[in-house]
Amino acid sequence: MKANSPTDNVEVSVQTITPEDAKTLLLTNVNNRNLSRRRVEQYANDIKRGSWKLTGDTIKLAKNPKTGEIRLIDGQHRLHAIVAANMPIQTVVATGLQEDAFSVIDRGKIRTYNDVLGMSGVKNSNTVASVIRPILVIEAGMNPYSNAIELVTPEDVVKYAQDNDEMVQWAVNRSFKMRQHLQGSGTAWAMFMYLLARKHGVKTSEAFTDSLLAGVGYGVGDARAALRNWVLRNFVKFKGTSRGAYDQCAMMIRAYNYTVTGQKVAQMRSTDNGGDNWPEINAKKFSE
């Protein structure tokens, strides 16, 4: 007599899971990994915005062959998100799995933001990903230093990159030049130039950064000289960190604001940056 195959009882189907269904399935959630409230919030926001997509990812249910008891072994974050959003979604459901399948779930490499951008044909995907995430948070009126950055999804980044491709690529390509001549974070330069161009146009952004590249013609207390010195002093200290890039971008915005308002500064200090104190670009345009 042939033994049953592990796949004999497995069924896979596309189902609409309502909040009530989700609550019922969550009652079978035993000894699963710790719940990430931030991930639940992210998924729930996607559902409420209508940006949740049906993919091949499954909600996985195992069945104890002796007791017939059903157990949820994968999908708790999606189910909690359905409850939090109070909206149904379509998803793939796999039933009849073996309980020991739990130990090998989610071992694959997770796609990063730049992976998704590259697969979507966006150039300079690594830098673009690091630039757009904080920009989306800033344009939403929030602080990039905050946990709001974790709510930005790869889909958000891809859409923004495609909708604003010309200006994003301009800022990223120009950031390479700024980093080459003045050091600093490429992410910070691209963020700053993009935000300034959105506020006052590409010509203003280029004019101000050209004046930084020139490094001459500054009067006593000119913020541009102070910014150049600050970047050179802190480049190694902040190199390769998101916090460092945001600090540099914030300092660039402050230097711009000081310059257009004529405020004199002898030295810019890292303590000027605060986690709850993201600066806005001054309404006044730069002109030589």
mmCIF file of C-alpha atoms in Angstrom:
data_model
loop_
_atom_site.group_PDB
_atom_site.id
_atom_site.type_symbol
_atom_site.label_atom_id
_atom_site.label_comp_id
_atom_site.label_asym_id
_atom_site.label_seq_id
_atom_site.Cartn_x
_atom_site.Cartn_y
_atom_site.Cartn_z
ATOM 1 C CA MET A 1 0.000 0.000 0.000
ATOM 2 C CA LYS A 2 1.435 3.381 -1.029
ATOM 3 C CA ALA A 3 1.965 5.917 1.789
ATOM 4 C CA ASN A 4 0.226 9.241 1.502
ATOM 5 C CA SER A 5 2.323 12.013 -0.037
ATOM 6 C CA PRO A 6 2.739 15.245 1.979
ATOM 7 C CA THR A 7 0.964 17.009 -0.880
ATOM 8 C CA ASP A 8 -2.098 14.757 -0.986
ATOM 9 C CA ASN A 9 -4.167 17.014 1.275
ATOM 10 C CA VAL A 10 -2.805 20.372 0.153
ATOM 11 C CA GLU A 11 -5.267 22.731 -1.535
ATOM 12 C CA VAL A 12 -4.477 26.192 -2.848
ATOM 13 C CA SER A 13 -7.126 28.745 -3.793
ATOM 14 C CA VAL A 14 -7.757 32.458 -4.099
ATOM 15 C CA GLN A 15 -10.165 33.596 -1.399
ATOM 16 C CA THR A 16 -11.681 36.823 -0.157
ATOM 17 C CA ILE A 17 -10.820 37.149 3.519
ATOM 18 C CA THR A 18 -13.157 39.416 5.467
ATOM 19 C CA PRO A 19 -12.314 40.950 8.858
ATOM 20 C CA GLU A 20 -14.561 38.314 10.463
ATOM 21 C CA ASP A 21 -12.723 35.520 8.601
ATOM 22 C CA ALA A 22 -9.398 37.000 9.699
ATOM 23 C CA LYS A 23 -10.446 37.041 13.355
ATOM 24 C CA THR A 24 -11.482 33.382 13.125
ATOM 25 C CA LEU A 25 -8.203 32.328 11.511
ATOM 26 C CA LEU A 26 -6.189 34.270 14.097
ATOM 27 C CA LEU A 27 -7.737 32.124 16.826
ATOM 28 C CA THR A 28 -5.678 29.243 15.383
ATOM 29 C CA ASN A 29 -2.436 31.264 15.577
ATOM 30 C CA VAL A 30 -0.349 29.245 18.066
ATOM 31 C CA ASN A 31 3.389 29.668 18.741
ATOM 32 C CA ASN A 32 3.898 31.948 15.744
ATOM 33 C CA ARG A 33 6.701 34.553 15.658
ATOM 34 C CA ASN A 34 6.294 37.841 17.510
ATOM 35 C CA LEU A 35 3.877 40.272 15.892
ATOM 36 C CA SER A 36 5.319 43.492 14.407
ATOM 37 C CA ARG A 37 2.783 46.259 14.975
ATOM 38 C CA ARG A 38 4.611 48.470 12.502
ATOM 39 C CA ARG A 39 4.257 45.871 9.754
ATOM 40 C CA VAL A 40 0.557 45.446 10.563
ATOM 41 C CA GLU A 41 0.117 49.241 10.339
ATOM 42 C CA GLN A 42 1.947 49.338 7.020
ATOM 43 C CA TYR A 43 -0.179 46.546 5.533
ATOM 44 C CA ALA A 44 -3.387 48.097 6.895
ATOM 45 C CA ASN A 45 -2.482 51.448 5.319
ATOM 46 C CA ASP A 46 -1.922 49.708 1.974
ATOM 47 C CA ILE A 47 -5.318 48.011 2.231
ATOM 48 C CA LYS A 48 -7.143 51.246 3.119
ATOM 49 C CA ARG A 49 -5.424 53.142 0.293
ATOM 50 C CA GLY A 50 -6.381 50.463 -2.230
ATOM 51 C CA SER A 51 -2.727 49.709 -2.982
ATOM 52 C CA TRP A 52 -2.766 46.130 -1.674
ATOM 53 C CA LYS A 53 -2.067 43.686 -4.510
ATOM 54 C CA LEU A 54 -2.932 40.026 -4.975
ATOM 55 C CA THR A 55 0.401 38.206 -5.196
ATOM 56 C CA GLY A 56 1.509 34.614 -4.904
ATOM 57 C CA ASP A 57 2.101 35.029 -1.168
ATOM 58 C CA THR A 58 -0.125 32.642 0.747
ATOM 59 C CA ILE A 59 -1.866 32.443 4.068
ATOM 60 C CA LYS A 60 -0.772 28.975 5.172
ATOM 61 C CA LEU A 61 -2.868 26.619 7.279
ATOM 62 C CA ALA A 62 -1.665 23.283 8.618
ATOM 63 C CA LYS A 63 -3.803 20.358 9.806
ATOM 64 C CA ASN A 64 -2.848 17.984 12.578
ATOM 65 C CA PRO A 65 -3.340 14.495 11.081
ATOM 66 C CA LYS A 66 -4.314 12.995 14.454
ATOM 67 C CA THR A 67 -6.650 15.622 15.883
ATOM 68 C CA GLY A 68 -7.748 17.412 12.718
ATOM 69 C CA GLU A 69 -6.939 20.707 14.421
ATOM 70 C CA ILE A 70 -6.220 23.618 12.061
ATOM 71 C CA ARG A 71 -3.232 25.854 12.788
ATOM 72 C CA LEU A 72 -2.170 29.122 11.163
ATOM 73 C CA ILE A 73 1.542 28.853 10.332
ATOM 74 C CA ASP A 74 1.993 31.939 8.113
ATOM 75 C CA GLY A 75 -0.009 35.109 7.444
ATOM 76 C CA GLN A 76 -0.674 36.597 10.882
ATOM 77 C CA HIS A 77 0.472 40.097 9.862
ATOM 78 C CA ARG A 78 -1.846 40.143 6.840
ATOM 79 C CA LEU A 79 -4.763 38.876 8.914
ATOM 80 C CA HIS A 80 -4.198 41.442 11.664
ATOM 81 C CA ALA A 81 -4.010 44.130 8.947
ATOM 82 C CA ILE A 82 -7.379 43.060 7.512
ATOM 83 C CA VAL A 83 -8.873 43.433 10.987
ATOM 84 C CA ALA A 84 -7.154 46.799 11.551
ATOM 85 C CA ALA A 85 -8.275 48.156 8.165
ATOM 86 C CA ASN A 86 -11.744 46.634 8.609
ATOM 87 C CA MET A 87 -11.748 45.801 4.905
ATOM 88 C CA PRO A 88 -11.625 42.468 3.025
ATOM 89 C CA ILE A 89 -8.830 41.515 0.631
ATOM 90 C CA GLN A 90 -8.253 38.760 -1.882
ATOM 91 C CA THR A 91 -5.326 36.498 -1.090
ATOM 92 C CA VAL A 92 -4.036 33.032 -1.857
ATOM 93 C CA VAL A 93 -4.768 30.474 0.866
ATOM 94 C CA ALA A 94 -2.947 27.148 1.183
ATOM 95 C CA THR A 95 -4.554 24.511 3.402
ATOM 96 C CA GLY A 96 -3.595 20.992 4.437
ATOM 97 C CA LEU A 97 0.108 21.716 4.949
ATOM 98 C CA GLN A 98 2.221 19.775 7.405
ATOM 99 C CA GLU A 99 2.788 21.510 10.740
ATOM 100 C CA ASP A 100 6.581 21.188 10.506
ATOM 101 C CA ALA A 101 6.523 23.368 7.362
ATOM 102 C CA PHE A 102 6.504 26.303 9.795
ATOM 103 C CA SER A 103 10.244 25.921 10.413
ATOM 104 C CA VAL A 104 11.254 26.630 6.804
ATOM 105 C CA ILE A 105 8.902 29.509 5.948
ATOM 106 C CA ASP A 106 10.374 32.894 4.934
ATOM 107 C CA ARG A 107 13.937 31.671 4.394
ATOM 108 C CA GLY A 108 14.207 33.342 0.989
ATOM 109 C CA LYS A 109 15.966 36.668 0.439
ATOM 110 C CA ILE A 110 13.583 39.600 0.868
ATOM 111 C CA ARG A 111 13.580 42.020 -2.055
ATOM 112 C CA THR A 112 14.981 45.401 -1.099
ATOM 113 C CA TYR A 113 13.690 48.771 -2.288
ATOM 114 C CA ASN A 114 16.485 49.050 -4.839
ATOM 115 C CA ASP A 115 15.785 45.465 -6.007
ATOM 116 C CA VAL A 116 12.188 46.451 -6.785
ATOM 117 C CA LEU A 117 13.266 49.710 -8.465
ATOM 118 C CA GLY A 118 15.833 47.890 -10.595
ATOM 119 C CA MET A 119 13.255 45.301 -11.647
ATOM 120 C CA SER A 120 10.966 48.203 -12.650
ATOM 121 C CA GLY A 121 13.645 49.664 -14.934
ATOM 122 C CA VAL A 122 14.522 52.676 -12.742
ATOM 123 C CA LYS A 123 18.127 53.817 -13.229
ATOM 124 C CA ASN A 124 20.494 54.417 -10.292
ATOM 125 C CA SER A 125 18.125 52.305 -8.222
ATOM 126 C CA ASN A 126 20.289 52.133 -5.099
ATOM 127 C CA THR A 127 20.618 55.905 -4.689
ATOM 128 C CA VAL A 128 17.065 56.572 -5.882
ATOM 129 C CA ALA A 129 15.668 54.260 -3.207
ATOM 130 C CA SER A 130 17.614 55.982 -0.418
ATOM 131 C CA VAL A 131 16.484 59.415 -1.667
ATOM 132 C CA ILE A 132 12.797 58.816 -2.317
ATOM 133 C CA ARG A 133 11.927 57.143 0.982
ATOM 134 C CA PRO A 134 12.680 60.234 3.132
ATOM 135 C CA ILE A 135 11.306 62.586 0.461
ATOM 136 C CA LEU A 136 7.940 60.806 0.578
ATOM 137 C CA VAL A 137 7.888 61.262 4.349
ATOM 138 C CA ILE A 138 8.884 64.948 4.118
ATOM 139 C CA GLU A 139 6.286 65.691 1.439
ATOM 140 C CA ALA A 140 3.659 64.060 3.644
ATOM 141 C CA GLY A 141 4.491 66.635 6.321
ATOM 142 C CA MET A 142 6.303 64.175 8.569
ATOM 143 C CA ASN A 143 9.852 63.837 9.842
ATOM 144 C CA PRO A 144 12.332 61.462 8.142
ATOM 145 C CA TYR A 145 13.994 60.871 11.513
ATOM 146 C CA SER A 146 10.753 59.281 12.750
ATOM 147 C CA ASN A 147 9.365 55.775 12.381
ATOM 148 C CA ALA A 148 7.189 57.089 9.534
ATOM 149 C CA ILE A 149 9.996 56.064 7.171
ATOM 150 C CA GLU A 150 9.086 52.419 7.825
ATOM 151 C CA LEU A 151 5.573 52.955 6.452
ATOM 152 C CA VAL A 152 6.914 53.725 2.969
ATOM 153 C CA THR A 153 6.412 50.639 0.798
ATOM 154 C CA PRO A 154 8.443 49.526 -2.234
ATOM 155 C CA GLU A 155 5.324 50.198 -4.333
ATOM 156 C CA ASP A 156 5.231 53.788 -3.052
ATOM 157 C CA VAL A 157 8.869 54.265 -4.024
ATOM 158 C CA VAL A 158 8.467 52.758 -7.501
ATOM 159 C CA LYS A 159 5.409 54.897 -8.294
ATOM 160 C CA TYR A 160 7.090 58.086 -7.105
ATOM 161 C CA ALA A 161 10.272 57.285 -9.035
ATOM 162 C CA GLN A 162 8.314 56.674 -12.226
ATOM 163 C CA ASP A 163 6.070 59.726 -11.801
ATOM 164 C CA ASN A 164 9.053 62.026 -11.158
ATOM 165 C CA ASP A 165 11.736 60.210 -13.119
ATOM 166 C CA GLU A 166 13.308 63.197 -14.912
ATOM 167 C CA MET A 167 13.840 65.345 -11.831
ATOM 168 C CA VAL A 168 14.847 62.433 -9.598
ATOM 169 C CA GLN A 169 17.486 61.296 -12.101
ATOM 170 C CA TRP A 170 18.700 64.890 -12.497
ATOM 171 C CA ALA A 171 19.182 65.212 -8.721
ATOM 172 C CA VAL A 172 20.889 61.826 -8.404
ATOM 173 C CA ASN A 173 23.267 62.434 -11.326
ATOM 174 C CA ARG A 174 24.149 65.904 -10.072
ATOM 175 C CA SER A 175 24.749 64.513 -6.580
ATOM 176 C CA PHE A 176 27.622 62.447 -7.984
ATOM 177 C CA LYS A 177 29.321 65.690 -9.056
ATOM 178 C CA MET A 178 28.721 67.353 -5.684
ATOM 179 C CA ARG A 179 30.081 64.357 -3.791
ATOM 180 C CA GLN A 180 33.147 64.185 -6.037
ATOM 181 C CA HIS A 181 34.100 67.831 -5.458
ATOM 182 C CA LEU A 182 32.785 68.519 -1.958
ATOM 183 C CA GLN A 183 32.490 65.038 -0.438
ATOM 184 C CA GLY A 184 29.423 64.484 1.691
ATOM 185 C CA SER A 185 26.637 61.949 1.252
ATOM 186 C CA GLY A 186 25.306 61.409 -2.256
ATOM 187 C CA THR A 187 21.898 60.712 -0.753
ATOM 188 C CA ALA A 188 22.015 64.015 1.143
ATOM 189 C CA TRP A 189 23.028 66.044 -1.896
ATOM 190 C CA ALA A 190 20.348 64.433 -4.062
ATOM 191 C CA MET A 191 17.667 64.916 -1.372
ATOM 192 C CA PHE A 192 18.585 68.558 -0.883
ATOM 193 C CA MET A 193 18.794 69.446 -4.577
ATOM 194 C CA TYR A 194 15.546 67.656 -5.335
ATOM 195 C CA LEU A 195 13.666 69.349 -2.492
ATOM 196 C CA LEU A 196 15.088 72.744 -3.462
ATOM 197 C CA ALA A 197 14.148 72.191 -7.117
ATOM 198 C CA ARG A 198 10.609 71.233 -6.107
ATOM 199 C CA LYS A 199 10.363 74.457 -4.113
ATOM 200 C CA HIS A 200 12.106 76.949 -6.411
ATOM 201 C CA GLY A 201 12.883 75.156 -9.670
ATOM 202 C CA VAL A 202 15.891 73.361 -11.118
ATOM 203 C CA LYS A 203 17.701 76.589 -12.108
ATOM 204 C CA THR A 204 17.664 77.888 -8.531
ATOM 205 C CA SER A 205 18.879 74.538 -7.215
ATOM 206 C CA GLU A 206 21.705 74.479 -9.743
ATOM 207 C CA ALA A 207 22.665 78.110 -9.079
ATOM 208 C CA PHE A 208 22.941 77.578 -5.332
ATOM 209 C CA THR A 209 24.915 74.343 -5.586
ATOM 210 C CA ASP A 210 27.158 75.897 -8.279
ATOM 211 C CA SER A 211 27.987 78.641 -5.780
ATOM 212 C CA LEU A 212 28.940 75.926 -3.287
ATOM 213 C CA LEU A 213 31.165 74.250 -5.851
ATOM 214 C CA ALA A 214 32.910 77.540 -6.657
ATOM 215 C CA GLY A 215 33.969 78.049 -3.050
ATOM 216 C CA VAL A 216 34.890 81.698 -3.666
ATOM 217 C CA GLY A 217 33.325 85.119 -3.350
ATOM 218 C CA TYR A 218 31.942 84.595 0.128
ATOM 219 C CA GLY A 219 31.784 87.424 2.613
ATOM 220 C CA VAL A 220 32.460 87.115 6.332
ATOM 221 C CA GLY A 221 29.951 84.778 7.982
ATOM 222 C CA ASP A 222 28.610 83.373 4.696
ATOM 223 C CA ALA A 223 26.684 80.192 5.460
ATOM 224 C CA ARG A 224 27.954 78.527 2.297
ATOM 225 C CA ALA A 225 31.516 78.567 3.611
ATOM 226 C CA ALA A 226 30.282 77.249 6.952
ATOM 227 C CA LEU A 227 28.421 74.431 5.185
ATOM 228 C CA ARG A 228 31.463 73.435 3.129
ATOM 229 C CA ASN A 229 33.559 73.256 6.294
ATOM 230 C CA TRP A 230 30.879 71.286 8.160
ATOM 231 C CA VAL A 231 30.557 68.692 5.385
ATOM 232 C CA LEU A 232 34.321 68.194 5.256
ATOM 233 C CA ARG A 233 34.511 67.808 9.056
ATOM 234 C CA ASN A 234 31.618 65.360 9.329
ATOM 235 C CA PHE A 235 31.759 63.352 6.104
ATOM 236 C CA VAL A 236 33.635 60.382 7.569
ATOM 237 C CA LYS A 237 31.672 60.481 10.825
ATOM 238 C CA PHE A 238 28.289 60.173 9.072
ATOM 239 C CA LYS A 239 29.358 58.167 6.037
ATOM 240 C CA GLY A 240 27.069 55.302 5.071
ATOM 241 C CA THR A 241 24.215 55.923 7.521
ATOM 242 C CA SER A 242 20.675 57.106 6.876
ATOM 243 C CA ARG A 243 20.823 59.325 9.944
ATOM 244 C CA GLY A 244 24.027 60.876 8.633
ATOM 245 C CA ALA A 245 22.460 61.569 5.227
ATOM 246 C CA TYR A 246 19.418 63.207 6.822
ATOM 247 C CA ASP A 247 21.651 65.311 9.103
ATOM 248 C CA GLN A 248 23.632 66.514 6.099
ATOM 249 C CA CYS A 249 20.508 67.315 4.106
ATOM 250 C CA ALA A 250 19.027 69.226 7.045
ATOM 251 C CA MET A 251 22.265 71.208 7.381
ATOM 252 C CA MET A 252 22.201 72.008 3.654
ATOM 253 C CA ILE A 253 18.647 73.349 3.993
ATOM 254 C CA ARG A 254 19.700 75.496 6.960
ATOM 255 C CA ALA A 255 22.675 76.851 5.020
ATOM 256 C CA TYR A 256 20.362 77.745 2.127
ATOM 257 C CA ASN A 257 17.951 79.506 4.487
ATOM 258 C CA TYR A 258 20.763 81.465 6.163
ATOM 259 C CA THR A 259 22.131 82.469 2.762
ATOM 260 C CA VAL A 260 18.887 83.802 1.268
ATOM 261 C CA THR A 261 17.952 85.660 4.468
ATOM 262 C CA GLY A 262 21.428 87.113 4.901
ATOM 263 C CA GLN A 263 21.968 85.553 8.315
ATOM 264 C CA LYS A 264 25.663 85.363 9.193
ATOM 265 C CA VAL A 265 27.094 82.204 10.774
ATOM 266 C CA ALA A 266 30.691 81.574 11.725
ATOM 267 C CA GLN A 267 30.261 77.831 12.109
ATOM 268 C CA MET A 268 27.516 75.273 11.617
ATOM 269 C CA ARG A 269 27.126 72.681 14.369
ATOM 270 C CA SER A 270 25.689 69.195 14.365
ATOM 271 C CA THR A 271 23.676 70.076 17.459
ATOM 272 C CA ASP A 272 21.560 72.341 15.224
ATOM 273 C CA ASN A 273 19.900 69.161 13.965
ATOM 274 C CA GLY A 274 17.193 67.653 16.139
ATOM 275 C CA GLY A 275 15.010 64.627 15.659
ATOM 276 C CA ASP A 276 11.850 66.725 15.937
ATOM 277 C CA ASN A 277 13.213 69.726 14.111
ATOM 278 C CA TRP A 278 13.226 69.099 10.356
ATOM 279 C CA PRO A 279 13.770 72.460 8.583
ATOM 280 C CA GLU A 280 11.604 73.810 5.780
ATOM 281 C CA ILE A 281 13.178 75.501 2.764
ATOM 282 C CA ASN A 282 12.786 79.276 2.923
ATOM 283 C CA ALA A 283 10.278 80.812 0.509
ATOM 284 C CA LYS A 284 12.905 83.243 -0.791
ATOM 285 C CA LYS A 285 14.763 82.293 -3.984
ATOM 286 C CA PHE A 286 18.548 82.270 -4.097
ATOM 287 C CA SER A 287 20.241 84.767 -6.399
ATOM 288 C CA GLU A 288 23.879 85.811 -6.635
#
